[in-house]
Amino acid sequence: MSTAAPGRPAGLSGEGAGGGTGAAGVVRPRMPRGIGRSIRSIGALTVCQTALMVGLGLLITGPARHLWPLAAEDRVDESLARARTATLTTLSSIASEAGNTMTVIAVTLATCLGLILVPRLPMWRQASFLALAVALQSAVFLVITTAVDRHRPEVHRLDGSLPTSSYTSGHTGAATAVWGGLAVLALTRLRGPWRTAAACLLCAVPLLVGLARLYRGMHHPTDVVGGLVNGSLSLLIVGRALLADGRVSAPPADPTEPAPAAGAALPIPGSTAVIFNPTVTDRAGREALRRVLEQHGHRAPVFVETTADDPGGGQTAGALRDGATLVVVCGGDGTLRAAAEALAGSDVPLALVPCGTGNLLARNLGLPSAPADALDAALRGTTRRVDLGRVEGDGLAPAHFAAMAGAGLDAATMRRANANDRAKALLGWPTYALAVLRELRGPRMGVTIRLDGAPALRRTARMVLVGNVGSVQGGVTLLPAARPDDGRLDLLVLDPRGIAGWLRALRTLLRPGGTASGRDRHEDAGGAPVEFRTFRRAEFAFDAPQPRELDGDPVACGRRLTVEAVPGALTMLLPTREK
């Protein structure tokens, strides 16, 4: 762990805290380099946008004004004027108000305040995206109307107007920026199939505004198209800089700064999110975690609870989009799996706090069982890359798992145990042992296994279990050679027959220290009660649909599974290993 200078909190010394020190020792604040780079990118692209829009305007009012379709624009305006009715005029007035300056300002301000004040984790990035897109569109619009002089249509106009150029439509451009921006936020923040419908409705608003401006005689068709393009470009430029990867992109490493060594200690973050399962983490537990985080310099951590519909994936993805530099996951294996799914491939570290019933990964990684102790040990440790497994199959969307996945007896056991929440709360992990006894009478399954493209193996089995780690509840080691960071997964095929077969299987699995016998063998081992293998990619084809599970969570039954290792996919903060 790094040490701070005397009199300063750890992680806040020198320029690593985001500021320089003057001759008098006064810290001068310095803008984070990632934000500065994004601002420069937005500025440069906005200049290009302005030049493009002005160039198109000069083309429309100059060399191309007598060419089709520009030559037909007057006839379009006259046709719309002749088609006016009282009802259409009222509807067009309502639609035009959606692009009015005061409406745009009010919607933008209300949305930004809501994004900052309402969620548990303030969405500063999303609020900045919307506000900046609307502001940039307006700034570009003012430059365009100054540089391009175009008269409004020669028809009766239903609205008064400032003496500005008809090109571009300011109402349409502003509506595109604000309502189109809301559509982007709907697609990135909302969940469920209705988010697409909401985005489509929001995108329809600027189109209606543009049509209303044409109907009311305020603009030529190309003016409306120009407004749509101007607003869309503003959204594209700002969205690319602020939302493209969920956080401000970091600049290349400064060659004058030393590169962090592998497994370096986590720096004090600017934002810490704690994703917790409220059914296993009460208020006292959360306060204990908060105290541990603050003792390690993680100020004002934001606690976000999971729900029955979202066990942690959406909350973790939201934390990433909002710039979290550390995600603490407090829950069982299901909560961890959901969070790991969102963090897979990210450099943002995860600190695991075991609070559930199983906690397989935490047990195998040597984390203390007490939540506060586990968090303290992690924060004193270093960052490490651990593997994940990726699985897909019939009726099963591609997903990751952190500890184990399987089909047959173990999945049926998990399904039975998870169906009795009261027993799990009272007994803990012995609930699974009782569930196993009730599932032993289940039928044996037939399965064809193909490992790393080798010839297929034909087996009968009570279960097939794939593991990134080896130990389960009660200290039983099912996969003795499994390691969470070796870039491979391990396979157990369990097929005991009769009492003698079960005794042989138990003797193998309960042997002190386990055994790696057969882990790297490729000869046909059919008929053995316990068979171990290792692989990078495995394909399982079952003769009949089988119950399946990922990290203790039952998933849809099916006849196929494809499992592959994803080396180093998850960055975790773990206790330092003794040498």
Coordinates of N, CA and C in Angstrom, one line a residue, residues 312-464:
G312 N -28.9 -6.8 -9.5 CA -27.6 -6.1 -9.4 C -27.0 -5.6 -10.7
G313 N -27.4 -6.2 -11.8 CA -26.7 -5.9 -13.0 C -27.0 -4.5 -13.5
G314 N -28.3 -4.0 -13.4 CA -28.6 -2.7 -13.8 C -28.0 -1.6 -12.9
Q315 N -28.0 -1.9 -11.6 CA -27.4 -1.0 -10.7 C -25.9 -0.8 -10.9
T316 N -25.3 -1.9 -11.2 CA -23.8 -1.8 -11.4 C -23.5 -1.1 -12.8
A317 N -24.3 -1.4 -13.8 CA -24.1 -0.7 -15.1 C -24.4 0.8 -14.9
G318 N -25.4 1.2 -14.1 CA -25.6 2.6 -13.9 C -24.5 3.2 -13.1
A319 N -23.9 2.5 -12.1 CA -22.8 3.1 -11.4 C -21.6 3.3 -12.4
L320 N -21.3 2.4 -13.3 CA -20.3 2.5 -14.2 C -20.5 3.8 -15.1
R321 N -21.7 3.9 -15.6 CA -22.0 5.0 -16.5 C -21.9 6.4 -15.8
D322 N -22.1 6.3 -14.4 CA -21.9 7.6 -13.7 C -20.5 7.8 -13.1
G323 N -19.6 7.0 -13.6 CA -18.2 7.2 -13.2 C -17.7 6.6 -12.0
A324 N -18.3 5.6 -11.5 CA -17.8 4.9 -10.3 C -16.4 4.3 -10.5
T325 N -15.5 4.5 -9.6 CA -14.2 3.9 -9.7 C -14.0 2.7 -8.8
L326 N -15.0 2.4 -8.0 CA -14.9 1.2 -7.2 C -16.4 0.8 -7.0
V327 N -16.7 -0.5 -7.2 CA -18.0 -1.1 -7.0 C -17.9 -2.1 -5.9
V328 N -18.6 -1.9 -4.8 CA -18.6 -2.9 -3.7 C -19.9 -3.7 -3.8
V329 N -19.8 -5.0 -3.9 CA -21.0 -5.8 -4.1 C -21.2 -6.6 -2.8
C330 N -22.4 -6.3 -2.2 CA -22.7 -6.9 -0.9 C -23.9 -7.8 -1.1
G331 N -23.7 -9.1 -1.1 CA -24.8 -10.0 -1.3 C -24.3 -11.4 -1.5
G332 N -25.1 -12.3 -2.0 CA -24.7 -13.7 -2.3 C -24.1 -13.9 -3.7
D333 N -24.1 -15.1 -4.1 CA -23.5 -15.4 -5.4 C -24.3 -14.9 -6.5
G334 N -25.7 -14.8 -6.3 CA -26.5 -14.2 -7.4 C -26.3 -12.8 -7.6
T335 N -26.1 -12.0 -6.5 CA -25.8 -10.6 -6.6 C -24.5 -10.4 -7.3
L336 N -23.5 -11.2 -6.9 CA -22.2 -11.1 -7.5 C -22.2 -11.4 -9.0
R337 N -22.9 -12.4 -9.4 CA -23.0 -12.8 -10.8 C -23.6 -11.6 -11.6
A338 N -24.7 -11.0 -11.1 CA -25.3 -9.9 -11.8 C -24.3 -8.7 -12.0
A339 N -23.6 -8.4 -10.9 CA -22.7 -7.3 -11.0 C -21.5 -7.7 -11.9
A340 N -21.0 -8.9 -11.8 CA -19.9 -9.3 -12.6 C -20.3 -9.2 -14.1
E341 N -21.5 -9.5 -14.4 CA -22.0 -9.4 -15.8 C -21.8 -8.0 -16.3
A342 N -22.1 -7.0 -15.5 CA -22.0 -5.6 -15.9 C -20.5 -5.2 -15.9
L343 N -19.7 -5.7 -15.0 CA -18.3 -5.3 -14.9 C -17.3 -6.1 -15.8
A344 N -17.8 -7.1 -16.5 CA -16.9 -8.0 -17.3 C -16.2 -7.1 -18.3
G345 N -14.9 -7.2 -18.4 CA -14.1 -6.5 -19.3 C -13.8 -5.1 -18.9
S346 N -14.3 -4.6 -17.8 CA -14.0 -3.3 -17.3 C -12.8 -3.3 -16.4
D347 N -12.1 -2.1 -16.3 CA -11.0 -2.0 -15.4 C -11.4 -1.5 -14.0
V348 N -12.7 -1.2 -13.8 CA -13.2 -0.8 -12.5 C -13.2 -2.0 -11.6
P349 N -12.5 -1.9 -10.4 CA -12.4 -3.1 -9.5 C -13.7 -3.3 -8.7
L350 N -13.9 -4.6 -8.4 CA -15.0 -5.0 -7.6 C -14.5 -5.5 -6.2
A351 N -15.1 -5.0 -5.2 CA -14.8 -5.5 -3.8 C -16.0 -6.3 -3.4
L352 N -15.7 -7.6 -3.0 CA -16.8 -8.5 -2.7 C -17.0 -8.6 -1.2
V353 N -18.3 -8.4 -0.8 CA -18.6 -8.5 0.6 C -19.6 -9.6 0.7
P354 N -19.3 -10.8 1.3 CA -20.2 -11.9 1.3 C -21.3 -11.7 2.3
C355 N -22.5 -11.7 1.9 CA -23.7 -11.5 2.8 C -24.8 -12.6 2.5
G356 N -24.6 -13.4 1.5 CA -25.6 -14.4 1.2 C -25.5 -15.7 1.9
T357 N -26.1 -16.7 1.3 CA -26.1 -18.1 1.9 C -24.9 -18.9 1.3
G358 N -24.6 -18.8 0.0 CA -23.6 -19.6 -0.5 C -22.2 -19.0 -0.5
N359 N -22.1 -17.8 -1.2 CA -20.8 -17.1 -1.1 C -19.6 -17.9 -1.6
L360 N -19.8 -18.7 -2.7 CA -18.8 -19.6 -3.1 C -17.5 -18.9 -3.5
L361 N -17.6 -17.8 -4.3 CA -16.4 -17.2 -4.8 C -15.6 -16.6 -3.6
A362 N -16.4 -15.9 -2.7 CA -15.7 -15.3 -1.5 C -15.0 -16.4 -0.7
R363 N -15.6 -17.6 -0.5 CA -14.9 -18.6 0.3 C -13.6 -19.1 -0.4
N364 N -13.7 -19.2 -1.7 CA -12.5 -19.7 -2.5 C -11.4 -18.6 -2.6
L365 N -11.8 -17.4 -2.5 CA -10.8 -16.3 -2.6 C -10.2 -16.0 -1.2
G366 N -10.6 -16.6 -0.2 CA -10.1 -16.4 1.1 C -10.5 -15.2 1.8
L367 N -11.7 -14.7 1.4 CA -12.2 -13.5 2.1 C -12.8 -13.9 3.5
P368 N -12.7 -13.1 4.5 CA -13.4 -13.4 5.8 C -14.9 -13.4 5.6
S369 N -15.5 -14.2 6.5 CA -17.0 -14.4 6.4 C -17.7 -13.2 6.9
A370 N -17.2 -12.5 7.8 CA -17.9 -11.3 8.4 C -17.8 -10.2 7.3
P371 N -18.9 -9.5 7.0 CA -18.9 -8.5 5.9 C -17.9 -7.4 6.1
A372 N -17.9 -6.8 7.3 CA -17.0 -5.6 7.5 C -15.6 -6.1 7.4
D373 N -15.3 -7.3 8.0 CA -13.9 -7.8 7.9 C -13.5 -8.0 6.4
A374 N -14.4 -8.6 5.7 CA -14.1 -8.9 4.3 C -13.8 -7.6 3.5
L375 N -14.6 -6.6 3.7 CA -14.4 -5.3 3.0 C -13.1 -4.7 3.5
D376 N -12.8 -4.7 4.7 CA -11.5 -4.2 5.2 C -10.3 -4.9 4.6
A377 N -10.4 -6.3 4.6 CA -9.3 -7.0 4.0 C -9.1 -6.7 2.5
A378 N -10.2 -6.5 1.8 CA -10.1 -6.2 0.4 C -9.5 -4.8 0.2
L379 N -9.9 -3.8 0.9 CA -9.4 -2.5 0.8 C -8.0 -2.4 1.2
R380 N -7.5 -3.3 2.0 CA -6.0 -3.3 2.3 C -5.2 -4.1 1.3
G381 N -5.9 -4.7 0.3 CA -5.3 -5.6 -0.6 C -4.9 -4.9 -1.9
T382 N -4.9 -5.7 -3.0 CA -4.4 -5.3 -4.3 C -5.5 -5.7 -5.3
T383 N -5.4 -5.1 -6.5 CA -6.3 -5.5 -7.6 C -5.7 -6.7 -8.3
R384 N -6.6 -7.6 -8.6 CA -6.2 -8.9 -9.3 C -7.3 -9.2 -10.4
R385 N -6.8 -9.8 -11.4 CA -7.7 -10.2 -12.5 C -8.1 -11.6 -12.2
V386 N -9.4 -11.9 -12.2 CA -9.9 -13.3 -12.1 C -10.7 -13.6 -13.3
D387 N -10.9 -14.9 -13.6 CA -11.6 -15.4 -14.7 C -13.1 -15.4 -14.5
L388 N -13.8 -15.4 -15.6 CA -15.3 -15.6 -15.5 C -15.6 -16.8 -16.5
G389 N -16.7 -17.4 -16.3 CA -17.2 -18.4 -17.3 C -18.3 -17.7 -18.1
R390 N -18.4 -18.1 -19.4 CA -19.4 -17.6 -20.2 C -20.2 -18.8 -20.7
V391 N -21.6 -18.7 -20.6 CA -22.4 -19.8 -20.9 C -23.6 -19.4 -21.8
E392 N -24.0 -20.2 -22.7 CA -25.2 -20.0 -23.4 C -25.8 -21.4 -23.8
G393 N -27.1 -21.4 -24.2 CA -27.7 -22.6 -24.5 C -29.1 -22.3 -25.0
D394 N -29.9 -23.4 -25.3 CA -31.2 -23.3 -25.8 C -32.1 -22.7 -24.7
G395 N -32.8 -21.6 -25.0 CA -33.6 -20.9 -24.0 C -32.8 -20.2 -23.0
L396 N -31.5 -20.0 -23.2 CA -30.7 -19.3 -22.2 C -29.8 -18.3 -22.9
A397 N -30.0 -17.0 -22.7 CA -29.2 -16.0 -23.3 C -27.8 -16.0 -22.8
P398 N -26.8 -15.6 -23.6 CA -25.4 -15.6 -23.1 C -25.3 -14.9 -21.8
A399 N -24.6 -15.5 -20.9 CA -24.4 -14.9 -19.6 C -23.0 -15.3 -19.0
H400 N -22.6 -14.6 -18.0 CA -21.4 -14.9 -17.3 C -21.7 -15.6 -16.0
F401 N -20.8 -16.4 -15.4 CA -20.8 -16.8 -14.1 C -19.5 -16.7 -13.4
A402 N -19.4 -16.5 -12.1 CA -18.2 -16.3 -11.4 C -17.6 -17.5 -10.7
A403 N -18.5 -18.4 -10.2 CA -18.1 -19.5 -9.4 C -18.3 -20.9 -10.2
M404 N -19.6 -21.2 -10.3 CA -19.9 -22.6 -10.9 C -21.2 -22.5 -11.7
A405 N -21.3 -23.4 -12.6 CA -22.5 -23.6 -13.4 C -22.7 -25.1 -13.6
G406 N -23.9 -25.6 -13.8 CA -24.1 -27.0 -14.0 C -25.4 -27.4 -14.4
A407 N -25.6 -28.7 -14.6 CA -26.9 -29.3 -15.0 C -27.1 -30.6 -14.3
G408 N -28.3 -30.9 -14.0 CA -28.6 -32.2 -13.3 C -28.9 -32.0 -11.8
L409 N -28.2 -32.9 -11.0 CA -28.5 -32.9 -9.6 C -28.2 -31.6 -8.9
D410 N -27.1 -30.9 -9.2 CA -26.9 -29.6 -8.5 C -27.9 -28.6 -8.8
A411 N -28.3 -28.5 -10.1 CA -29.3 -27.5 -10.5 C -30.7 -27.8 -9.9
A412 N -31.1 -29.1 -9.8 CA -32.3 -29.5 -9.2 C -32.2 -29.2 -7.7
T413 N -31.1 -29.3 -7.1 CA -30.9 -29.0 -5.6 C -31.1 -27.5 -5.4
M414 N -30.4 -26.7 -6.3 CA -30.6 -25.3 -6.1 C -32.0 -24.8 -6.3
R415 N -32.7 -25.4 -7.2 CA -34.1 -25.0 -7.5 C -35.0 -25.4 -6.3
R416 N -34.7 -26.5 -5.6 CA -35.5 -26.9 -4.5 C -35.1 -26.0 -3.3
A417 N -33.8 -25.8 -3.1 CA -33.4 -25.0 -1.9 C -33.9 -23.5 -2.0
N418 N -33.8 -22.9 -3.2 CA -34.2 -21.5 -3.4 C -35.7 -21.3 -3.3
A419 N -36.4 -22.4 -3.5 CA -37.9 -22.3 -3.4 C -38.3 -22.1 -1.9
N420 N -37.4 -22.4 -1.0 CA -37.8 -22.3 0.4 C -36.9 -21.2 1.1
D421 N -37.4 -19.9 0.9 CA -36.6 -18.8 1.5 C -36.5 -18.9 3.0
R422 N -37.6 -19.3 3.6 CA -37.6 -19.4 5.1 C -36.6 -20.3 5.6
A423 N -36.5 -21.5 5.0 CA -35.5 -22.5 5.5 C -34.1 -21.9 5.2
K424 N -33.8 -21.3 4.1 CA -32.5 -20.7 3.9 C -32.1 -19.6 4.9
A425 N -33.1 -18.8 5.3 CA -32.9 -17.8 6.3 C -32.6 -18.4 7.7
L426 N -33.2 -19.5 8.0 CA -33.0 -20.1 9.3 C -31.8 -21.0 9.4
L427 N -31.6 -21.8 8.3 CA -30.5 -22.9 8.4 C -29.2 -22.4 7.7
G428 N -29.3 -21.6 6.7 CA -28.1 -21.2 5.9 C -27.8 -22.3 4.9
W429 N -26.5 -22.6 4.8 CA -26.1 -23.6 3.7 C -26.5 -25.0 4.0
P430 N -26.8 -25.5 5.2 CA -27.4 -26.8 5.4 C -28.7 -27.0 4.6
T431 N -29.3 -26.0 4.2 CA -30.5 -26.1 3.4 C -30.2 -26.9 2.1
Y432 N -29.0 -26.6 1.5 CA -28.7 -27.3 0.3 C -28.4 -28.7 0.5
A433 N -27.8 -29.1 1.7 CA -27.6 -30.5 2.0 C -28.9 -31.3 2.1
L434 N -29.9 -30.7 2.7 CA -31.2 -31.3 2.8 C -31.8 -31.4 1.4
A435 N -31.7 -30.4 0.6 CA -32.2 -30.5 -0.8 C -31.6 -31.6 -1.6
V436 N -30.3 -31.8 -1.4 CA -29.6 -32.8 -2.1 C -30.2 -34.2 -1.8
L437 N -30.5 -34.5 -0.6 CA -31.0 -35.7 -0.2 C -32.4 -36.0 -0.8
R438 N -33.1 -35.0 -1.0 CA -34.5 -35.1 -1.6 C -34.4 -35.3 -3.1
E439 N -33.3 -34.9 -3.7 CA -33.1 -35.0 -5.2 C -32.4 -36.2 -5.6
L440 N -31.9 -37.0 -4.7 CA -31.0 -38.1 -5.1 C -31.7 -39.2 -5.9
R441 N -33.1 -39.2 -5.8 CA -33.8 -40.2 -6.6 C -34.1 -39.8 -8.0
G442 N -33.6 -38.6 -8.4 CA -33.8 -38.2 -9.7 C -33.1 -39.1 -10.8
P443 N -33.6 -39.1 -12.0 CA -33.0 -40.0 -13.0 C -31.6 -39.6 -13.5
R444 N -30.9 -40.6 -13.9 CA -29.6 -40.4 -14.5 C -29.8 -39.8 -15.9
M445 N -28.9 -38.9 -16.3 CA -29.1 -38.3 -17.7 C -28.0 -38.8 -18.6
G446 N -28.3 -38.8 -19.9 CA -27.3 -39.1 -20.9 C -26.8 -37.8 -21.5
V447 N -25.5 -37.7 -21.7 CA -24.9 -36.4 -22.2 C -23.7 -36.7 -23.1
T448 N -23.6 -35.9 -24.2 CA -22.5 -35.9 -25.0 C -21.6 -34.7 -24.8
I449 N -20.3 -34.9 -24.5 CA -19.5 -33.8 -24.1 C -18.3 -33.6 -25.1
R450 N -18.1 -32.4 -25.5 CA -17.0 -32.1 -26.4 C -16.2 -31.0 -25.8
L451 N -14.9 -31.3 -25.6 CA -14.0 -30.3 -24.9 C -12.9 -29.8 -25.9
D452 N -12.9 -28.5 -26.1 CA -11.8 -27.9 -26.9 C -11.7 -28.5 -28.3
G453 N -12.8 -28.9 -28.8 CA -12.8 -29.4 -30.2 C -12.4 -30.8 -30.3
A454 N -12.1 -31.5 -29.2 CA -11.6 -32.9 -29.2 C -12.8 -33.8 -29.6
P455 N -12.6 -35.1 -29.9 CA -13.7 -36.0 -30.1 C -14.7 -36.0 -29.0
A456 N -15.9 -36.2 -29.3 CA -17.0 -36.2 -28.3 C -16.9 -37.4 -27.3
L457 N -17.2 -37.1 -26.1 CA -17.3 -38.1 -25.0 C -18.7 -38.4 -24.7
R458 N -19.1 -39.7 -24.7 CA -20.4 -40.1 -24.3 C -20.5 -40.5 -22.9
R459 N -21.4 -39.9 -22.1 CA -21.4 -40.2 -20.6 C -22.9 -40.3 -20.2
T460 N -23.1 -41.1 -19.1 CA -24.3 -41.0 -18.3 C -23.8 -40.3 -17.0
A461 N -24.7 -39.6 -16.3 CA -24.3 -38.8 -15.2 C -25.5 -38.4 -14.3
R462 N -25.2 -38.2 -13.0 CA -26.2 -37.6 -12.2 C -26.1 -36.0 -12.3
M463 N -24.9 -35.6 -12.6 CA -24.8 -34.1 -12.8 C -23.5 -33.9 -13.5
V464 N -23.4 -32.7 -14.2 CA -22.2 -32.2 -14.8 C -22.0 -30.8 -14.2

